[in-house]
Amino acid sequence: MALSTNLSPDKQREMLRQMLTIRRFEERASADYLAGKIYGVVHCYIGEEAVAVGVCTALGGNDRIISTHRGHGHCIAKGADLNRMMAELYGRQTGYCKGKGGSMHIADFGIGMLGANGIVAGGISIVTGAGLAAQMEGKGGVAVSFFGDGASNAGPFHECLNIAAAWKLPMIYVCENNMYAAQTAAAQTHALPDVAARAAGYGIPGIVVDGNDVFAVHQAASGAVDRARSGGGPTLIECKTYRWRAHTERKGQPDPRDQAEVEAWKRKDPIALLERQLRDQGELDDPGLRAIEGGVMSALEAAVAFAEASPFPLPEQATDDVFAA
Amino acid sequence: MRELTYNEAALEAIAEEMRRDPKIFYMSTDALPPLLKEFGEQRVKATPITEAAFTGIGIGAAGCGFRPIVDWRQVTFCFVAMDQIVNQAAKIHYMFGGQVTFPMLFRASVGGGGLVAAQHSQSPYSMFMNVAGLKMFLPSTPYDMKGLIKTAIRDNNPVISFESSRLMGRRGPVPDEDYTIPLGQADVKREGSDVTVVALAWLVHEALAAAEELAKEGISVEIVDPRTLVPLDKDTIRSSVRKTGRLVIADEAGPTAGFSAEVAAVVTEDAATFARLKAPVKRVCALQVPIPYSPVLENAVFPDRNRIIAGIREVLDAKQPAAA
């Protein structure tokens, strides 16, 4: 278990608040999806919250990230507005994408969140372009690519690690290894058990970290951010974690995973672990936890109310924004 | 007026724009020597041969306030980047609710004539025309090339510059002073009254030669060069056809679901234009085959001035579509 010596108690409680926000947001998104209020497809990040929060806590406001189809956690950890997120899931005009994107395409360029992306590995090169932009801007910014174990087998991962290493781009590549690419076990499709080992092929550091320990993730990310900011180039961080839910929230979807395996990972709950760590340090008690939970729930209820009160787009808005002015 | 080649006109436009705007940078496999010499490695980047990666890198940099030029060189090389072109570049402005712009210029050479066979000769612009969110043009002269490239670089959307391989060394007048040509504006390259030929790139020149030939017989050919494929200048095409009553479309690509099919639809779905048609629309296109290597075969595949002449004679001889 990693120690959290370089983070203030307030910061640590903020990390807990963010992780709880991700979980409660997705529990609600899932329920509302099954109730028919949210459409299409929803991919939940529950169980992996420590990765997004641990990494984003190591970033500054000018740093940029890109996400995946499983993107709510990254949005929340980077500071996205819950109202506009929920409104987007509800398909409303007030959503981040004016109802054009939905769960898989939430972006907020204003806070450096370059978008969830519906194509596995689709965002890796785009965010590497953000790394190039940061290098050309010369203001010490960095860029983070979040992607899964599935994307690590796709061409863009390898092409971009090579370019980022060759050009010494200020990049952090964060593989969220939840052991399954949709329904297929990584053990069936990966030649090596550790994605991080591939970093050696590009001459960059590759770090394996317990992805359910938010302090361990934060520590690894902080080191990688320092290295990137100082011109040292990219780092690959592999966070070993697990998604508690099936690939998507669609009802009746096959989930071939061993239920005992799922339960075993639930006992390694990243939120419970952080709570324990905070209590052990004397930084959290029951009233404190209740206050955090209460704040999270009221923000969530406000977001749902905002979404429900928001108008749907007008049919004629389907032709808006195909091209920019 | 001084003359430049088609390729020189493109490079001059790019260099002038790069001098004007420090946010523009250039990526290609092998840096272009004249640009590299003037602007250095920071702004003229030689990439690994990974079009998928550097197309995506361009998108990300564009979303962060830069104005990248991504040179795929041969259009066939960009097919490995189709996810980035189709799923990302074309869609993200719309998909993200228009919250940020992605100004990018993609460059790709198209067409045949080089005897380099199927994987280095293709005119697949209609594949891209079919994707909402991409603008694109295909100039026929150095003048048009320079003006369109400048406009495209200043545009806030992804724009593809399709450039005819056959025309790279072709010279033409280009003024010294700064000018631009708007996207979506066709150019009537020759006025006439008997038949309209809508032609692209190299086939504009073949159509001009055909028109000269037919003028000797008193046949008056109007040649419309759309220049821009998206957005397409439907008005100029329709008004020319309303005037002449006959349409031949000449394209170096195959006909199937192609640019030529789109032009035919633009003309026939407009009631006022359809009513003026005196003959069925004629398409003079490449054969629908991968481009072969041997000169005999390559020549057999592509249209030229003789086939344009034959196409024009066909529509002149045709009866008005039967009302019965």
XYZ file of C-alpha atoms in Angstrom:
649
model
C 0.000 0.000 0.000
C 1.422 3.357 -1.006
C 1.736 6.196 1.462
C 0.279 9.583 0.775
C 2.797 11.832 2.452
C 2.894 14.447 -0.282
C -0.858 15.060 -0.302
C -2.641 17.245 2.231
C -5.543 15.706 4.189
C -7.922 17.991 2.326
C -6.560 16.765 -0.985
C -6.919 13.159 0.128
C -10.534 13.703 1.157
C -11.103 15.434 -2.190
C -9.835 12.300 -3.912
C -12.353 10.272 -1.938
C -15.092 12.697 -2.901
C -14.218 12.385 -6.583
C -14.106 8.589 -6.469
C -17.463 8.499 -4.714
C -18.863 10.948 -7.274
C -17.806 8.661 -10.115
C -19.385 5.658 -8.442
C -22.660 7.293 -7.516
C -22.905 9.029 -10.911
C -22.582 5.702 -12.682
C -24.935 3.857 -10.346
C -27.492 6.498 -11.235
C -26.610 6.418 -14.945
C -27.062 2.663 -14.947
C -30.424 2.858 -13.171
C -31.653 5.608 -15.476
C -30.405 3.684 -18.501
C -32.394 0.626 -17.444
C -35.361 2.930 -16.811
C -35.159 4.138 -20.405
C -34.143 7.702 -19.596
C -30.648 7.260 -21.019
C -30.237 5.782 -24.480
C -27.861 3.769 -26.585
C -25.094 2.325 -24.506
C -23.431 3.093 -21.173
C -20.081 1.676 -20.056
C -19.420 1.849 -16.321
C -16.049 2.527 -14.756
C -17.092 1.310 -11.300
C -14.179 -0.474 -9.638
C -11.548 1.532 -11.551
C -12.088 4.928 -9.920
C -8.639 5.081 -8.328
C -6.952 5.227 -11.736
C -8.659 8.359 -13.062
C -8.523 10.148 -9.714
C -4.972 9.122 -8.880
C -3.680 10.305 -12.250
C -5.722 13.503 -12.548
C -4.742 14.572 -9.019
C -1.176 14.684 -10.322
C -2.154 17.075 -13.137
C -2.564 20.821 -13.363
C -5.373 22.761 -14.969
C -3.498 23.279 -18.243
C -2.692 19.603 -18.674
C -4.810 17.602 -21.072
C -6.241 14.099 -21.064
C -8.137 11.852 -23.434
C -10.496 9.097 -22.463
C -12.161 5.973 -23.809
C -15.670 4.631 -24.288
C -15.593 4.106 -20.490
C -15.127 7.781 -19.875
C -17.270 9.140 -17.043
C -14.537 8.658 -14.466
C -11.956 10.599 -16.433
C -14.401 13.450 -17.017
C -15.241 13.733 -13.322
C -11.636 13.412 -12.203
C -10.610 16.214 -14.591
C -13.316 18.439 -13.170
C -16.176 18.157 -15.645
C -19.554 19.611 -14.738
C -21.962 16.900 -13.559
C -24.986 18.813 -14.811
C -23.738 18.976 -18.370
C -22.549 15.360 -18.203
C -25.913 14.060 -17.040
C -27.749 16.277 -19.521
C -25.638 14.753 -22.303
C -26.535 11.240 -21.160
C -30.163 12.322 -21.171
C -29.724 13.540 -24.767
C -30.545 17.151 -23.948
C -29.595 20.466 -25.539
C -27.716 21.543 -22.410
C -25.402 18.534 -22.489
C -21.692 18.842 -23.181
C -22.286 17.872 -26.807
C -25.772 19.385 -27.167
C -27.121 15.840 -27.283
C -24.963 14.864 -30.273
C -22.544 12.596 -28.421
C -23.993 10.751 -25.444
C -22.058 8.722 -22.915
C -19.216 7.732 -25.268
C -18.347 11.236 -26.482
C -18.328 13.605 -23.553
C -15.622 16.218 -23.961
C -14.735 19.485 -22.269
C -11.819 21.113 -24.037
C -12.049 24.049 -21.639
C -10.733 21.874 -18.804
C -8.359 19.872 -20.975
C -10.650 16.851 -21.343
C -10.251 15.989 -25.028
C -13.110 13.572 -25.110
C -14.291 10.092 -24.476
C -13.842 8.096 -27.652
C -15.982 5.290 -28.990
C -13.188 3.627 -30.953
C -10.789 1.428 -28.987
C -7.326 3.037 -29.307
C -8.921 5.900 -31.249
C -7.829 8.575 -28.801
C -4.202 7.594 -28.320
C -2.857 9.452 -31.337
C -5.127 12.456 -30.787
C -3.846 12.990 -27.266
C -0.301 12.427 -28.480
C -1.047 15.448 -30.665
C -1.978 17.292 -27.480
C 1.428 16.255 -26.142
C 3.040 17.675 -29.274
C 0.989 20.849 -28.817
C 2.218 21.112 -25.213
C 5.799 20.675 -26.380
C 5.373 23.363 -29.057
C 3.658 25.702 -26.578
C 6.669 25.314 -24.290
C 4.766 26.062 -21.103
C 5.471 22.785 -19.353
C 2.103 21.181 -20.043
C 1.668 17.427 -20.268
C -0.923 15.131 -21.832
C -2.337 11.847 -20.578
C -3.730 9.023 -22.648
C -6.112 6.733 -20.789
C -6.787 3.463 -22.581
C -7.521 -0.156 -21.781
C -5.685 -3.441 -22.108
C -7.622 -3.994 -25.343
C -6.220 -0.831 -26.931
C -2.702 -1.842 -25.962
C -2.850 -4.503 -28.678
C -3.835 -2.036 -31.394
C -1.512 -0.224 -33.769
C -1.969 3.339 -32.469
C -0.588 2.370 -29.059
C 2.668 1.161 -30.561
C 2.935 3.866 -33.213
C 2.385 6.625 -30.683
C 4.677 5.266 -27.988
C 7.394 5.205 -30.604
C 6.753 8.750 -31.808
C 6.401 10.118 -28.279
C 9.665 8.473 -27.282
C 11.477 9.620 -30.433
C 10.226 13.205 -30.061
C 10.422 13.213 -26.236
C 6.837 14.339 -25.971
C 5.480 15.215 -22.502
C 3.146 12.202 -22.446
C 1.854 9.796 -19.856
C 0.263 6.672 -21.267
C -2.009 5.099 -18.663
C -3.159 1.569 -19.414
C -6.170 0.632 -17.326
C -5.707 -3.105 -17.401
C -9.039 -4.475 -16.219
C -8.147 -7.869 -17.677
C -10.905 -7.953 -20.295
C -11.313 -6.428 -23.737
C -15.110 -6.389 -23.872
C -15.774 -10.059 -23.143
C -12.393 -11.491 -24.040
C -9.835 -12.184 -21.337
C -6.467 -10.502 -21.774
C -4.877 -13.869 -21.030
C -6.198 -15.073 -24.402
C -4.948 -12.129 -26.452
C -1.772 -10.790 -24.838
C 1.618 -12.317 -25.524
C 2.959 -10.929 -22.229
C 1.074 -10.541 -18.951
C 2.304 -6.982 -18.324
C 1.496 -4.240 -20.822
C 4.118 -2.108 -19.057
C 6.833 -4.482 -20.260
C 6.292 -3.161 -23.781
C 7.769 0.179 -22.745
C 11.221 -1.387 -22.998
C 10.722 -1.697 -26.746
C 10.475 2.081 -26.959
C 13.182 2.904 -24.451
C 10.838 4.524 -21.938
C 9.945 3.662 -18.345
C 7.163 1.116 -17.901
C 5.616 0.916 -14.473
C 3.153 -1.612 -13.075
C 1.011 -0.231 -10.285
C -1.898 -1.408 -8.150
C -4.690 0.418 -9.929
C -7.017 0.097 -6.961
C -4.669 2.023 -4.669
C -5.230 5.665 -5.473
C -2.053 6.771 -3.694
C 0.050 4.258 -5.586
C -1.462 5.492 -8.849
C -0.920 9.102 -7.830
C 2.683 8.454 -6.886
C 3.458 6.766 -10.205
C 1.642 9.490 -12.147
C 3.432 12.270 -10.265
C 6.784 10.787 -11.165
C 5.757 10.489 -14.803
C 4.407 14.039 -14.850
C 7.667 15.393 -13.396
C 9.630 13.492 -16.003
C 7.392 14.757 -18.819
C 7.461 18.379 -17.632
C 11.217 18.394 -17.393
C 11.663 17.200 -20.974
C 12.366 13.574 -20.094
C 9.688 12.238 -22.430
C 6.890 9.742 -22.037
C 6.131 7.089 -19.428
C 3.885 4.060 -19.655
C 1.970 3.268 -16.475
C -0.044 0.079 -16.277
C -2.725 0.144 -13.600
C -3.922 -3.332 -12.685
C -7.604 -2.992 -11.915
C -10.997 -4.520 -12.587
C -14.422 -3.431 -13.714
C -17.157 -4.656 -11.435
C -19.875 -4.549 -14.027
C -20.305 -6.147 -17.420
C -18.792 -4.487 -20.504
C -21.926 -2.370 -20.915
C -25.108 -1.849 -18.943
C -27.233 -3.498 -21.610
C -29.611 -5.998 -20.057
C -29.032 -9.671 -20.705
C -25.561 -9.063 -22.038
C -23.268 -12.072 -21.638
C -20.566 -11.668 -19.019
C -18.345 -14.708 -19.246
C -16.252 -13.743 -16.240
C -16.055 -16.053 -13.243
C -18.358 -14.624 -10.586
C -15.870 -15.602 -7.883
C -13.267 -13.469 -9.666
C -15.661 -10.506 -9.730
C -16.401 -10.913 -6.021
C -12.730 -11.208 -5.155
C -12.046 -7.881 -6.884
C -14.981 -6.249 -5.149
C -13.241 -7.052 -1.888
C -10.362 -4.905 -3.214
C -12.703 -1.949 -3.595
C -10.553 1.152 -4.241
C -12.993 3.410 -2.415
C -13.128 1.219 0.691
C -9.349 1.054 0.620
C -9.014 4.840 0.539
C -11.571 5.197 3.324
C -9.553 2.774 5.434
C -6.335 4.619 4.703
C -7.902 7.936 5.681
C -9.401 6.524 8.869
C -6.098 4.889 9.823
C -4.398 8.265 9.512
C -7.127 9.899 11.565
C -8.186 12.050 8.618
C -11.722 10.675 8.309
C -14.477 9.755 10.728
C -18.122 8.773 10.309
C -19.493 12.343 10.279
C -16.789 13.348 7.850
C -17.658 10.489 5.527
C -21.369 11.282 5.817
C -20.651 14.877 4.883
C -18.723 13.810 1.789
C -21.431 11.313 0.804
C -24.093 13.965 1.348
C -22.300 16.460 -0.841
C -21.870 13.889 -3.585
C -25.526 12.879 -3.506
C -26.851 16.419 -3.556
C -24.605 17.308 -6.516
C -25.832 14.191 -8.281
C -29.491 14.917 -7.572
C -28.978 18.443 -8.849
C -27.423 17.049 -12.021
C -30.350 14.707 -12.615
C -32.811 17.526 -11.967
C -30.906 19.764 -14.378
C -30.938 17.048 -17.047
C -34.624 16.292 -16.597
C -35.535 19.975 -16.752
C -33.460 20.566 -19.870
C -35.065 20.621 -23.312
C -34.338 18.032 -25.947
C -32.583 19.373 -29.041
C -34.808 20.571 -31.857
C -34.929 18.226 -34.865
C -33.507 20.957 -37.098
C -30.413 21.131 -34.887
C -29.342 17.801 -36.412
C -27.662 19.812 -39.157
C -25.846 22.246 -36.833
C -22.095 21.989 -36.277
C -21.247 19.663 -39.175
C -18.775 22.385 -40.072
C -17.291 25.157 -37.978
C -17.684 28.752 -39.077
C 2.350 37.186 -65.357
C 4.957 34.811 -63.942
C 4.349 31.087 -64.162
C 4.639 28.394 -61.512
C 4.063 24.675 -61.653
C 1.050 23.169 -59.919
C 3.325 21.745 -57.218
C 5.255 25.005 -56.786
C 1.993 26.885 -56.396
C 0.999 24.578 -53.532
C 4.337 24.997 -51.788
C 4.288 28.757 -52.242
C 0.822 28.960 -50.704
C 1.918 26.855 -47.741
C 5.133 28.829 -47.184
C 3.287 32.146 -47.321
C 0.699 30.929 -44.836
C 3.386 29.524 -42.518
C 5.114 32.924 -42.534
C 1.822 34.587 -41.686
C 0.680 32.234 -38.887
C 3.123 30.595 -36.428
C 0.447 28.088 -35.388
C 0.792 26.276 -38.714
C 3.152 23.309 -38.808
C 3.753 20.558 -41.347
C 3.986 16.793 -40.930
C 4.914 14.256 -43.570
C 7.045 11.183 -44.019
C 10.257 12.802 -45.267
C 10.264 16.556 -44.640
C 9.855 18.679 -47.774
C 13.287 20.281 -48.336
C 12.213 23.855 -49.216
C 9.886 24.061 -46.203
C 12.414 22.437 -43.899
C 15.090 24.884 -45.015
C 12.957 27.914 -44.281
C 11.028 26.847 -41.191
C 13.250 24.256 -39.480
C 12.523 20.966 -37.788
C 10.185 22.427 -35.171
C 7.605 23.361 -37.767
C 8.371 20.890 -40.524
C 8.338 17.462 -38.972
C 9.486 14.248 -40.573
C 7.282 11.515 -39.153
C 7.656 7.777 -39.015
C 5.722 6.095 -41.837
C 2.595 5.858 -39.722
C -0.167 7.879 -41.350
C -2.650 6.652 -38.734
C -0.550 8.070 -35.902
C 0.405 11.401 -37.419
C -3.090 12.041 -38.731
C -4.381 11.604 -35.185
C -1.537 13.715 -33.818
C -2.623 16.439 -36.210
C -6.203 16.225 -34.938
C -5.068 16.549 -31.338
C -2.800 19.489 -32.091
C -5.634 21.168 -34.020
C -7.950 20.749 -31.048
C -5.289 22.444 -28.916
C -5.077 25.575 -31.067
C -2.555 24.666 -33.765
C -3.215 24.507 -37.510
C -1.463 21.379 -38.742
C -0.840 20.439 -42.346
C -0.799 16.665 -42.647
C 0.690 15.478 -45.913
C -0.265 11.884 -46.723
C 1.532 12.176 -50.076
C -0.189 9.468 -52.120
C -3.854 9.204 -51.245
C -3.524 5.446 -51.043
C -1.205 5.852 -48.045
C -3.945 7.460 -45.986
C -6.129 4.383 -46.012
C -4.284 3.126 -42.928
C -5.495 6.319 -41.220
C -9.165 5.860 -42.078
C -10.236 5.590 -38.441
C -8.611 8.911 -37.716
C -10.011 10.542 -40.848
C -13.544 9.164 -40.755
C -14.258 8.423 -37.097
C -12.259 11.243 -35.587
C -11.408 14.225 -37.828
C -14.714 14.299 -39.683
C -16.951 13.732 -36.671
C -15.505 15.284 -33.563
C -16.501 18.871 -34.143
C -20.124 17.743 -34.536
C -20.003 14.928 -31.989
C -18.639 17.253 -29.305
C -21.365 19.810 -29.969
C -19.131 22.237 -31.842
C -17.240 23.224 -28.691
C -13.857 23.483 -30.414
C -12.592 23.684 -33.989
C -10.168 21.359 -35.771
C -8.489 23.398 -38.492
C -6.380 21.032 -40.566
C -5.167 20.688 -44.124
C -4.635 17.165 -45.436
C -2.723 16.768 -48.694
C -3.009 13.761 -50.996
C -2.068 13.179 -54.602
C -4.596 11.337 -56.738
C -5.021 9.945 -60.219
C -3.035 7.875 -62.644
C -0.557 8.458 -65.397
C 2.484 7.416 -63.416
C 2.462 3.714 -64.338
C 2.769 2.826 -60.674
C -0.185 0.396 -60.517
C -3.101 0.021 -58.188
C -1.620 0.820 -54.779
C -0.138 4.121 -55.967
C -2.841 5.298 -58.366
C -6.364 6.016 -57.284
C -8.968 8.783 -57.265
C -11.029 7.863 -54.207
C -12.416 11.295 -53.395
C -16.003 10.113 -53.502
C -15.243 7.833 -50.548
C -14.438 10.984 -48.579
C -17.285 13.032 -50.076
C -19.573 10.446 -48.537
C -18.361 11.324 -45.029
C -20.055 14.318 -43.434
C -17.641 16.774 -41.857
C -14.836 16.919 -44.416
C -14.309 19.640 -46.999
C -12.205 18.882 -50.068
C -11.027 20.273 -53.359
C -9.165 19.140 -56.478
C -7.646 21.968 -58.515
C -6.791 21.871 -62.196
C -4.372 24.832 -62.443
C -1.515 26.348 -60.426
C -3.646 29.471 -59.927
C -6.520 27.500 -58.431
C -4.145 25.391 -56.363
C -2.566 28.362 -54.650
C -5.826 30.160 -53.962
C -7.615 27.079 -52.673
C -4.757 25.904 -50.438
C -4.619 29.319 -48.808
C -8.337 29.291 -48.150
C -8.182 25.749 -46.812
C -5.373 26.580 -44.380
C -7.430 29.479 -43.035
C -10.594 27.360 -42.785
C -11.537 26.084 -39.317
C -12.380 22.570 -40.503
C -10.494 19.559 -41.779
C -10.004 20.157 -45.513
C -8.463 17.675 -47.936
C -6.397 18.995 -50.818
C -6.562 16.330 -53.523
C -3.796 17.046 -55.991
C -3.528 15.518 -59.440
C -0.325 13.511 -59.945
C -0.472 14.198 -63.670
C -0.504 17.966 -63.158
C 2.379 18.338 -60.677
C 4.791 19.730 -63.267
C 2.233 21.630 -65.304
C 2.890 25.387 -65.465
C 0.430 28.224 -65.338
C 0.169 31.903 -64.435
C 0.139 32.781 -60.723
C 0.061 36.442 -59.649
C 2.590 37.788 -57.182
C 0.029 39.337 -54.897
C -1.860 37.525 -52.140
C -5.220 36.065 -53.186
C -7.579 33.309 -52.136
C -10.305 31.340 -53.880
C -13.372 30.494 -51.816
C -14.267 26.859 -51.282
C -17.492 25.894 -53.021
C -17.007 28.128 -56.045
C -16.797 26.473 -59.456
C -14.972 28.096 -62.346
C -16.267 28.122 -65.913
C -13.054 27.346 -67.752
C -14.622 27.854 -71.181
C -17.970 29.284 -72.163
C -20.173 27.535 -74.685
C -23.767 26.910 -75.622
C -24.290 23.372 -76.967
C -23.105 21.107 -74.178
C -21.733 21.380 -70.638
C -18.719 19.324 -69.652
C -18.142 19.108 -65.901
C -14.561 17.961 -65.524
C -11.980 17.673 -62.757
C -8.234 18.275 -62.620
C -6.359 16.761 -65.570
C -9.598 16.131 -67.411
C -10.312 19.880 -67.433
C -7.314 20.181 -69.751
C -8.431 17.205 -71.819
C -11.904 18.728 -72.052
C -10.409 22.054 -73.197
C -8.531 20.223 -75.936
C -11.715 18.395 -76.913
C -13.597 21.699 -77.051
C -10.952 23.186 -79.370
C -11.300 20.230 -81.664
C -15.089 20.369 -81.756
C -15.131 24.134 -82.238
C -13.770 23.459 -85.710
C -17.085 21.764 -86.440
C -19.074 24.601 -84.927
C -19.855 22.733 -81.707
C -19.765 25.052 -78.692
C -18.650 23.376 -75.443
C -18.897 24.928 -71.984
C -16.462 23.554 -69.413
C -17.255 23.802 -65.728
C -14.479 22.996 -63.256
C -16.085 22.525 -59.836
C -12.632 22.858 -58.165
C -14.192 22.140 -54.780
C -15.847 18.761 -54.228
C -17.295 19.579 -50.791
C -19.052 21.957 -50.687
C -20.042 21.484 -54.314
C -21.125 24.529 -56.316
C -24.443 23.108 -57.472
C -25.713 26.451 -58.750
C -22.989 26.936 -61.336
C -23.358 23.367 -62.598
C -27.145 23.612 -62.828
C -27.193 26.999 -64.495
C -24.708 25.843 -67.117
C -26.829 22.774 -67.874
C -29.982 24.889 -68.005
C -28.239 26.956 -70.652
C -26.838 24.118 -72.805
C -29.381 21.354 -72.136
C -26.696 18.672 -72.297
C -24.225 17.312 -69.741
C -21.071 15.233 -69.978
C -19.156 14.501 -66.747
C -15.484 13.650 -67.069
C -13.733 12.085 -64.088
C -10.513 10.147 -63.633
C -12.257 8.033 -60.984
C -14.574 5.136 -61.693
C -18.269 5.889 -62.048
C -19.772 3.776 -59.276
C -21.234 5.961 -56.525
C -18.657 8.499 -57.626
C -18.260 12.237 -58.074
C -19.825 11.845 -61.500
C -22.881 10.146 -60.012
C -23.262 13.013 -57.557
C -23.129 15.613 -60.336
C -25.675 13.659 -62.358
C -27.981 13.615 -59.336
C -27.463 17.323 -58.683
C -28.641 18.057 -62.214
C -31.494 15.567 -62.510
C -33.069 16.096 -59.093
C -33.497 19.803 -59.765
C -36.810 20.207 -61.595
C -35.872 23.385 -63.461
C -32.634 21.863 -64.719
C -34.155 18.479 -65.494
C -36.814 20.176 -67.618
C -34.114 21.694 -69.830
C -32.266 18.454 -70.514
C -32.245 17.594 -74.207
C -30.400 14.320 -73.791
C -29.512 11.762 -71.113
C -26.542 12.666 -68.935
C -23.291 11.042 -70.090
C -20.457 10.008 -67.783
C -16.923 9.655 -69.136
C -15.025 7.962 -66.307
C -12.274 5.492 -65.624
C -13.183 1.845 -65.889
C -14.273 0.401 -62.558
C -11.070 -1.558 -61.980
C -7.945 -1.248 -59.822
C -5.463 0.792 -61.879
C -3.191 -1.573 -63.818
C 0.523 -1.144 -64.475
C 1.267 -1.787 -68.157
C 0.942 1.385 -70.301
C -1.442 -0.371 -72.654
C -3.699 -1.300 -69.770
C -3.439 2.018 -67.932
C -4.375 3.914 -71.088
C -7.314 1.591 -71.604
C -8.638 2.421 -68.151
C -8.561 6.239 -68.155
C -10.724 8.636 -70.111
C -9.026 11.226 -72.300
C -9.897 13.944 -74.816
C -10.994 11.395 -77.415
C -13.448 9.763 -75.069
C -14.724 13.163 -74.021
C -15.289 13.992 -77.693
C -17.119 10.704 -78.162
C -19.232 11.452 -75.094
C -20.104 14.898 -76.387
C -21.097 13.509 -79.789
C -23.281 10.947 -78.043
C -25.274 13.568 -76.135
C -25.496 15.809 -79.192
C -26.887 12.930 -81.253
C -29.258 11.750 -78.553
C -32.923 12.548 -78.708
C -34.565 14.370 -75.867
C -35.612 11.869 -73.173
C -38.887 10.486 -74.486
C -41.962 11.965 -72.867
C -44.095 9.059 -74.083
